[in-house]
Amino acid sequence: MQVKNKGVGIIGVGSYVPEKTLTNKDLESIVETSDEWIVSRTGIKERHIVAPGVATSDLAAYAAERALLDAGVSADEIDLIIVATATPDMLFPSTACLVQDKIKASKAAAFDLSAGCSGFAYGLVTGSQFIQTGLYNKILVIGAETLSTILDWNDRNTCVLFGDGAGAVVLGEVPAGYGILGIDLGADGSGGEFLKIPAGGSRLPATSESVSQRLHYLQMSGNDVFKFAVKVMGESAVKALDNSGLSSADVDCLIPHQANIRIIQSAAKRLKLPMEKVIVNVDKYGNTSAASIPIALNEALQDNKLKNDDVVVFVGFGAGLTWASCVIKWYKEDKTVV
Ligand code: UT7
């Protein structure tokens, strides 16, 4: 749908990835795989992995603090924290509440949002509604994951694909005509089986049997998710552009979910966009799920690939199955202190 009324946009951006990297070469000594297979099928060369004991809220809090600094906003000005994650620290309390405490955003309401790798874009759209209605002024939307903690390191079909990291944005009011112009959110629950962690919830509570059957690890039917992604990425971006009264010819920058270079290329092709307009960093981080779009956004800004007045499109897909697109006319004041 088209977004009307006041301008709601991103006024600060930050990201954080753990220091330790795991290269494709390193993976060759863990499972039967090769650098050649991983690069040619996915585009991934390395990924960042948390140290033992580090959890999603730790990464989320670092990214949030950087986004607050970038926005020139203090933690006690934040009205709401939304954390999109598939790897919360624990089932409850929410990771958003843990972040609220870590960054001392004592006035903020807080909740987690579960939409798989589409979670960050879902979170942006959700958060923007509170500002649009005038209820809240400043909102932190964070995508944060420690996927390395839920991977089956015996399963070469999945363990080579993912990485850890966090990205955060501060949402606030921007001049009319800027900010979020149009969105597209969707879900197809019939595809839930294709990407899941079977045990640890109410359907299959943890037992010694569920652990020995390795049911607490991520399971994926890669081919099914691939086919879904190729179909939905382009379609959803086009719908969000339509809803903004724009077409792909108006797009200056595409920031797609970073899962696989072949999926990204097919979305670019569907939108008839040259790859120079597409932000790609899957080679360095692997698939960081809900964190991938805000991490890529932060890099795009640092590399001067996104500037005021540009039209940028975020598009994601993921577990659920879900998809989400958001078209933004970019406007961000430079708050850097010199
Ligand atoms: O954020 C959403 C999360 N998920 C995704 O985005 C994943 C979407 N899917 C994909 O990216 C791709 O489907 C994969 C990268 C997961 C797999 O690529 P593919 O081209 O669809 O390969 P495939 O699953 O058809 O497997 C081809 C072969 C198989 O061997 P056989 O049966 O042909 O002998 C696999 O066993 O490659 C084998 N294989 C591997 N070989 C070496 C699977 N994983 C590996 C591996 N190293 N890591």
Coordinates of C-alpha atoms and ligand atoms in Angstrom, one line a residue:
M1 CA 0.0 0.0 0.0
Q2 CA 1.0 3.6 -0.5
V3 CA 2.2 5.5 2.6
K4 CA 0.7 8.9 3.0
N5 CA 0.8 11.8 5.4
K6 CA 4.0 12.7 7.2
G7 CA 7.5 11.6 6.1
V8 CA 8.8 8.7 8.2
G9 CA 12.3 7.6 7.5
I10 CA 15.7 6.3 8.7
I11 CA 17.6 9.0 10.6
G12 CA 20.5 6.8 11.9
V13 CA 22.2 3.6 10.9
G14 CA 24.7 1.2 12.7
S15 CA 25.9 -2.3 12.4
Y16 CA 28.1 -4.8 14.1
V17 CA 29.7 -8.1 13.2
P18 CA 31.7 -10.3 15.5
E19 CA 35.5 -10.3 14.9
K20 CA 36.0 -14.0 14.2
T21 CA 35.7 -15.0 10.6
L22 CA 35.2 -18.5 9.2
T23 CA 36.4 -18.9 5.6
N24 CA 35.3 -21.5 3.1
K25 CA 38.7 -23.1 3.5
D26 CA 38.0 -23.4 7.3
L27 CA 34.7 -25.2 6.5
E28 CA 36.5 -27.7 4.3
S29 CA 37.9 -29.2 7.5
I30 CA 34.5 -29.3 9.2
V31 CA 32.2 -30.8 6.5
E32 CA 32.7 -32.4 3.0
T33 CA 32.6 -29.2 0.9
S34 CA 34.9 -27.0 -1.1
D35 CA 35.5 -23.3 -1.6
E36 CA 34.7 -23.8 -5.3
W37 CA 31.3 -25.3 -4.5
I38 CA 30.3 -22.6 -2.0
V39 CA 31.5 -19.6 -4.1
S40 CA 29.9 -20.9 -7.3
R41 CA 26.5 -21.9 -5.8
T42 CA 26.2 -19.0 -3.3
G43 CA 28.8 -16.3 -3.8
I44 CA 29.9 -16.6 -0.1
K45 CA 33.6 -16.5 0.7
E46 CA 33.5 -16.0 4.5
R47 CA 31.2 -15.3 7.4
H48 CA 31.6 -13.8 10.9
I49 CA 30.9 -16.1 13.9
V50 CA 30.3 -15.2 17.5
A51 CA 32.6 -16.4 20.3
P52 CA 31.1 -18.9 22.8
G53 CA 28.9 -17.1 25.2
V54 CA 28.1 -14.2 23.0
A55 CA 24.3 -13.8 22.2
T56 CA 22.1 -12.0 19.8
S57 CA 21.3 -9.2 22.3
D58 CA 25.0 -8.4 22.6
L59 CA 25.3 -7.8 18.8
A60 CA 22.0 -6.0 18.7
A61 CA 23.0 -3.6 21.5
Y62 CA 26.4 -2.7 19.8
A63 CA 24.6 -2.0 16.5
A64 CA 21.9 0.0 18.3
E65 CA 24.5 2.2 20.0
R66 CA 26.1 2.9 16.7
A67 CA 22.8 3.8 15.1
L68 CA 21.9 6.1 18.0
L69 CA 25.3 7.9 17.6
D70 CA 24.8 8.2 13.9
A71 CA 21.3 9.7 14.5
G72 CA 22.5 12.1 17.2
V73 CA 19.7 10.6 19.4
S74 CA 20.2 9.5 23.0
A75 CA 18.9 6.1 24.3
D76 CA 16.3 7.8 26.6
E77 CA 14.7 9.5 23.6
I78 CA 13.7 6.0 22.2
D79 CA 10.0 5.2 22.5
L80 CA 10.1 1.7 21.1
I81 CA 12.6 -1.1 20.3
I82 CA 11.7 -3.8 17.8
V83 CA 14.2 -6.6 17.4
A84 CA 13.7 -8.8 14.3
T85 CA 15.4 -12.1 15.0
A86 CA 15.1 -15.9 14.5
T87 CA 17.8 -16.5 17.1
P88 CA 16.7 -14.8 20.3
D89 CA 18.8 -15.1 23.4
M90 CA 16.1 -17.3 24.8
L91 CA 12.3 -18.0 24.3
F92 CA 11.5 -15.2 26.7
P93 CA 12.1 -12.5 27.8
S94 CA 12.3 -10.9 24.4
T95 CA 15.7 -10.0 23.0
A96 CA 14.3 -6.4 22.6
C97 CA 13.8 -6.2 26.4
L98 CA 17.4 -7.4 26.9
V99 CA 18.6 -4.7 24.5
Q100 CA 16.5 -2.1 26.2
D101 CA 18.3 -2.8 29.5
K102 CA 21.8 -3.0 27.8
I103 CA 21.5 0.4 26.1
K104 CA 19.6 2.0 29.0
A105 CA 16.6 3.0 26.9
S106 CA 14.5 3.0 30.0
K107 CA 11.5 4.8 28.4
A108 CA 11.2 2.4 25.5
A109 CA 8.6 -0.2 25.0
A110 CA 10.1 -3.4 23.5
F111 CA 9.1 -6.5 21.6
D112 CA 10.6 -9.1 19.2
L113 CA 9.3 -9.7 15.7
S114 CA 9.5 -13.1 14.0
A115 CA 9.4 -13.0 10.2
G116 CA 12.7 -14.8 9.4
C117 CA 15.0 -13.1 7.0
S118 CA 12.2 -10.6 6.1
G119 CA 12.1 -9.5 9.7
F120 CA 14.0 -6.2 9.3
A121 CA 11.7 -4.9 6.6
Y122 CA 8.6 -6.1 8.5
G123 CA 10.0 -4.3 11.5
L124 CA 10.6 -1.0 9.5
V125 CA 7.0 -1.1 8.3
T126 CA 5.6 -1.9 11.8
G127 CA 7.7 0.8 13.5
S128 CA 6.9 3.4 11.0
Q129 CA 3.1 3.1 11.8
F130 CA 3.7 4.3 15.4
I131 CA 5.4 7.5 14.1
Q132 CA 2.8 7.9 11.3
T133 CA 0.0 8.0 13.9
G134 CA 1.8 10.4 16.1
L135 CA 2.0 8.0 19.0
Y136 CA 5.8 7.7 19.1
N137 CA 8.7 9.9 17.8
K138 CA 11.9 7.7 17.7
I139 CA 12.0 4.0 17.2
L140 CA 14.9 1.6 17.1
V141 CA 14.5 -1.2 14.5
I142 CA 17.2 -3.9 14.8
G143 CA 17.9 -7.0 12.8
A144 CA 20.2 -9.3 14.8
E145 CA 21.2 -12.9 14.5
T146 CA 23.6 -15.5 15.9
L147 CA 22.8 -18.2 13.4
S148 CA 26.0 -20.1 14.1
T149 CA 24.4 -21.2 17.4
I150 CA 21.5 -23.0 15.7
L151 CA 23.4 -24.5 12.8
D152 CA 24.0 -28.3 12.5
W153 CA 27.7 -28.2 11.8
N154 CA 27.4 -31.8 10.4
D155 CA 25.0 -30.6 7.7
R156 CA 26.8 -29.2 4.7
N157 CA 23.5 -28.2 3.1
T158 CA 23.1 -25.4 5.7
C159 CA 26.2 -24.8 7.8
V160 CA 28.1 -23.1 4.9
L161 CA 25.4 -20.6 4.2
F162 CA 24.9 -18.5 7.3
G163 CA 26.7 -15.9 9.5
D164 CA 26.2 -13.8 12.6
G165 CA 25.7 -10.0 12.8
A166 CA 23.4 -7.1 13.6
G167 CA 22.2 -3.9 11.9
A168 CA 20.1 -1.2 13.5
V169 CA 18.3 1.9 12.4
V170 CA 16.6 4.8 14.2
L171 CA 13.3 5.7 12.7
G172 CA 12.0 9.2 13.0
E173 CA 10.1 12.0 11.1
V174 CA 11.8 13.3 7.9
P175 CA 10.6 16.1 5.6
A176 CA 7.3 15.4 3.7
G177 CA 7.9 13.6 0.5
Y178 CA 10.9 11.6 1.9
G179 CA 11.1 8.4 3.9
I180 CA 9.0 5.3 3.3
L181 CA 6.9 5.8 0.2
G182 CA 5.4 2.3 -0.3
I183 CA 5.6 -1.2 1.0
D184 CA 4.7 -4.8 0.3
L185 CA 4.4 -7.4 3.0
G186 CA 3.3 -11.0 2.5
A187 CA 3.4 -14.6 3.8
D188 CA 2.7 -18.1 2.6
G189 CA 2.4 -20.3 5.6
S190 CA 2.1 -23.4 3.5
G191 CA 5.8 -23.1 2.9
G192 CA 6.7 -23.1 6.6
E193 CA 8.1 -26.7 6.3
F194 CA 10.9 -25.5 4.0
L195 CA 12.8 -23.6 6.6
K196 CA 12.4 -24.4 10.3
I197 CA 13.8 -25.5 13.7
P198 CA 11.5 -28.4 14.5
A199 CA 12.0 -28.7 18.3
G200 CA 12.2 -26.4 21.3
G201 CA 8.7 -24.9 20.9
S202 CA 5.3 -26.1 22.2
R203 CA 4.9 -28.7 19.4
L204 CA 8.1 -30.6 20.2
P205 CA 9.4 -29.5 23.6
A206 CA 13.0 -30.2 24.4
T207 CA 13.7 -33.8 25.4
S208 CA 16.9 -35.9 25.4
E209 CA 15.4 -37.6 22.3
S210 CA 14.8 -34.3 20.5
V211 CA 18.4 -33.4 21.2
S212 CA 19.9 -36.7 20.1
Q213 CA 17.8 -36.5 16.8
R214 CA 19.3 -33.0 16.2
L215 CA 15.9 -31.4 16.0
H216 CA 17.0 -28.1 17.6
Y217 CA 19.1 -27.2 14.6
L218 CA 18.0 -25.2 11.5
Q219 CA 16.6 -27.5 8.7
M220 CA 16.1 -26.2 5.2
S221 CA 14.9 -27.5 1.8
G222 CA 17.3 -25.3 -0.1
N223 CA 15.9 -25.9 -3.6
D224 CA 12.3 -25.0 -2.5
V225 CA 13.4 -21.8 -0.7
F226 CA 15.5 -20.9 -3.8
K227 CA 12.6 -21.3 -6.2
F228 CA 10.3 -19.2 -3.8
A229 CA 13.0 -16.5 -3.4
V230 CA 13.6 -16.1 -7.2
K231 CA 9.8 -15.7 -7.7
V232 CA 9.0 -13.5 -4.8
M233 CA 11.9 -11.0 -4.7
G234 CA 11.2 -9.3 -8.0
E235 CA 7.4 -9.5 -7.6
S236 CA 7.4 -7.9 -4.2
A237 CA 9.8 -5.1 -5.1
V238 CA 7.6 -4.3 -8.2
K239 CA 4.5 -4.2 -6.0
A240 CA 6.1 -1.9 -3.5
L241 CA 7.3 0.4 -6.3
D242 CA 3.8 0.4 -7.8
N243 CA 2.4 1.3 -4.4
S244 CA 4.8 4.2 -4.3
G245 CA 3.8 5.4 -7.8
L246 CA 7.2 4.5 -9.1
S247 CA 8.8 2.0 -11.4
S248 CA 12.1 0.2 -11.5
A249 CA 13.4 2.9 -13.7
D250 CA 13.3 5.2 -10.7
V251 CA 15.4 3.0 -8.5
D252 CA 18.9 4.3 -7.6
C253 CA 19.8 1.5 -5.2
L254 CA 18.5 -2.0 -4.4
I255 CA 19.4 -3.5 -1.1
P256 CA 18.2 -7.1 -1.2
H257 CA 18.4 -9.7 1.5
Q258 CA 21.9 -11.3 1.2
A259 CA 21.3 -15.0 0.9
N260 CA 22.8 -16.1 -2.4
I261 CA 24.3 -14.1 -5.2
R262 CA 22.3 -16.0 -7.8
I263 CA 19.0 -15.0 -6.1
I264 CA 20.2 -11.4 -5.9
Q265 CA 21.1 -11.4 -9.6
S266 CA 17.8 -12.8 -10.6
A267 CA 16.0 -10.0 -8.6
A268 CA 18.1 -7.4 -10.3
K269 CA 17.3 -8.9 -13.7
R270 CA 13.6 -9.0 -13.0
L271 CA 13.8 -5.2 -12.1
K272 CA 16.1 -4.6 -15.1
L273 CA 18.6 -3.0 -12.8
P274 CA 22.4 -3.1 -13.6
M275 CA 24.4 -4.8 -10.8
E276 CA 26.1 -1.4 -10.1
K277 CA 22.9 -0.3 -8.4
V278 CA 22.6 -3.4 -6.3
I279 CA 24.4 -3.7 -2.9
V280 CA 26.1 -7.0 -2.5
N281 CA 28.1 -8.2 0.5
V282 CA 27.1 -11.8 0.8
D283 CA 30.7 -12.7 0.0
K284 CA 31.9 -11.3 3.3
Y285 CA 29.1 -12.1 5.7
G286 CA 27.1 -15.1 4.3
N287 CA 23.4 -15.0 5.1
T288 CA 22.9 -13.1 8.3
S289 CA 19.0 -13.4 8.0
A290 CA 17.2 -10.4 9.6
A291 CA 20.5 -8.5 9.9
S292 CA 21.5 -8.7 6.3
I293 CA 19.6 -5.6 4.9
P294 CA 20.7 -3.2 7.7
I295 CA 24.3 -4.3 7.5
A296 CA 24.3 -3.8 3.7
L297 CA 22.6 -0.4 4.2
N298 CA 25.3 0.7 6.5
E299 CA 28.0 -0.4 4.1
A300 CA 26.2 1.3 1.2
L301 CA 26.2 4.6 3.1
Q302 CA 29.9 4.2 4.1
D303 CA 30.8 3.5 0.5
N304 CA 28.8 6.6 -0.7
K305 CA 26.5 4.3 -2.8
L306 CA 23.4 5.9 -1.3
K307 CA 22.8 9.7 -1.0
N308 CA 19.9 12.1 -0.2
D309 CA 17.1 12.1 -2.8
D310 CA 18.0 8.6 -4.0
V311 CA 15.2 6.0 -4.2
V312 CA 16.3 2.9 -2.4
V313 CA 14.4 -0.4 -2.3
F314 CA 14.8 -3.0 0.5
V315 CA 13.5 -6.5 -0.4
G316 CA 13.7 -9.6 1.7
F317 CA 12.3 -13.2 1.9
G318 CA 12.6 -15.8 4.5
A319 CA 11.2 -18.4 6.9
G320 CA 7.4 -18.4 7.2
L321 CA 7.6 -18.2 4.3
T322 CA 7.5 -14.5 4.2
W323 CA 8.5 -11.6 2.0
A324 CA 8.8 -7.8 2.5
S325 CA 9.7 -4.8 0.4
C326 CA 10.0 -1.2 1.3
V327 CA 10.6 1.8 -1.0
I328 CA 12.3 4.8 0.6
K329 CA 13.2 8.2 -0.8
W330 CA 16.4 8.7 1.1
Y331 CA 16.9 11.7 3.4
K332 CA 19.3 11.6 6.3
E333 CA 21.1 14.6 8.0
D334 CA 24.8 14.1 8.6
K335 CA 25.2 14.3 12.3
T336 CA 28.9 13.4 12.3
V337 CA 30.7 15.6 14.8
V338 CA 33.9 17.1 13.2
Ligands
UT7_1 O1 17.4 -16.5 3.8 C1 16.6 -17.6 3.4 C2 17.4 -18.8 3.7 N1 17.7 -19.7 2.7 C3 18.2 -19.5 1.4 O2 18.2 -18.4 0.9 C4 18.6 -20.7 0.6 C5 18.1 -20.7 -0.8 N2 18.7 -21.8 -1.5 C6 19.9 -21.8 -2.0 O3 20.6 -20.8 -1.9 C7 20.5 -23.0 -2.8 O4 19.4 -23.9 -3.0 C8 21.6 -23.7 -2.0 C9 22.9 -22.9 -2.0 C10 21.2 -24.0 -0.6 C11 21.9 -25.0 -2.7 O5 22.3 -24.8 -4.1 P1 21.7 -25.7 -5.2 O6 22.3 -25.2 -6.5 O7 20.2 -25.6 -5.1 O8 22.2 -27.1 -4.8 P2 21.4 -28.4 -4.5 O9 20.7 -28.3 -3.2 O10 20.6 -28.8 -5.7 O11 22.6 -29.5 -4.3 C12 23.4 -29.8 -5.4 C13 24.4 -30.8 -4.9 C14 23.9 -31.9 -4.1 O12 24.6 -33.1 -4.4 P3 23.9 -34.3 -5.4 O13 22.7 -34.7 -4.6 O14 23.6 -33.5 -6.7 O15 25.0 -35.3 -5.4 C15 24.2 -31.6 -2.7 O16 24.3 -32.7 -1.8 O17 25.4 -30.2 -4.1 C16 25.5 -30.9 -2.8 N3 25.8 -30.0 -1.8 C17 27.1 -29.6 -1.5 N4 28.3 -29.9 -2.0 C18 29.4 -29.4 -1.5 C19 25.0 -29.3 -0.9 N5 25.7 -28.5 -0.1 C20 27.0 -28.7 -0.4 C21 28.2 -28.2 0.1 N6 29.4 -28.5 -0.4 N7 28.2 -27.3 1.1

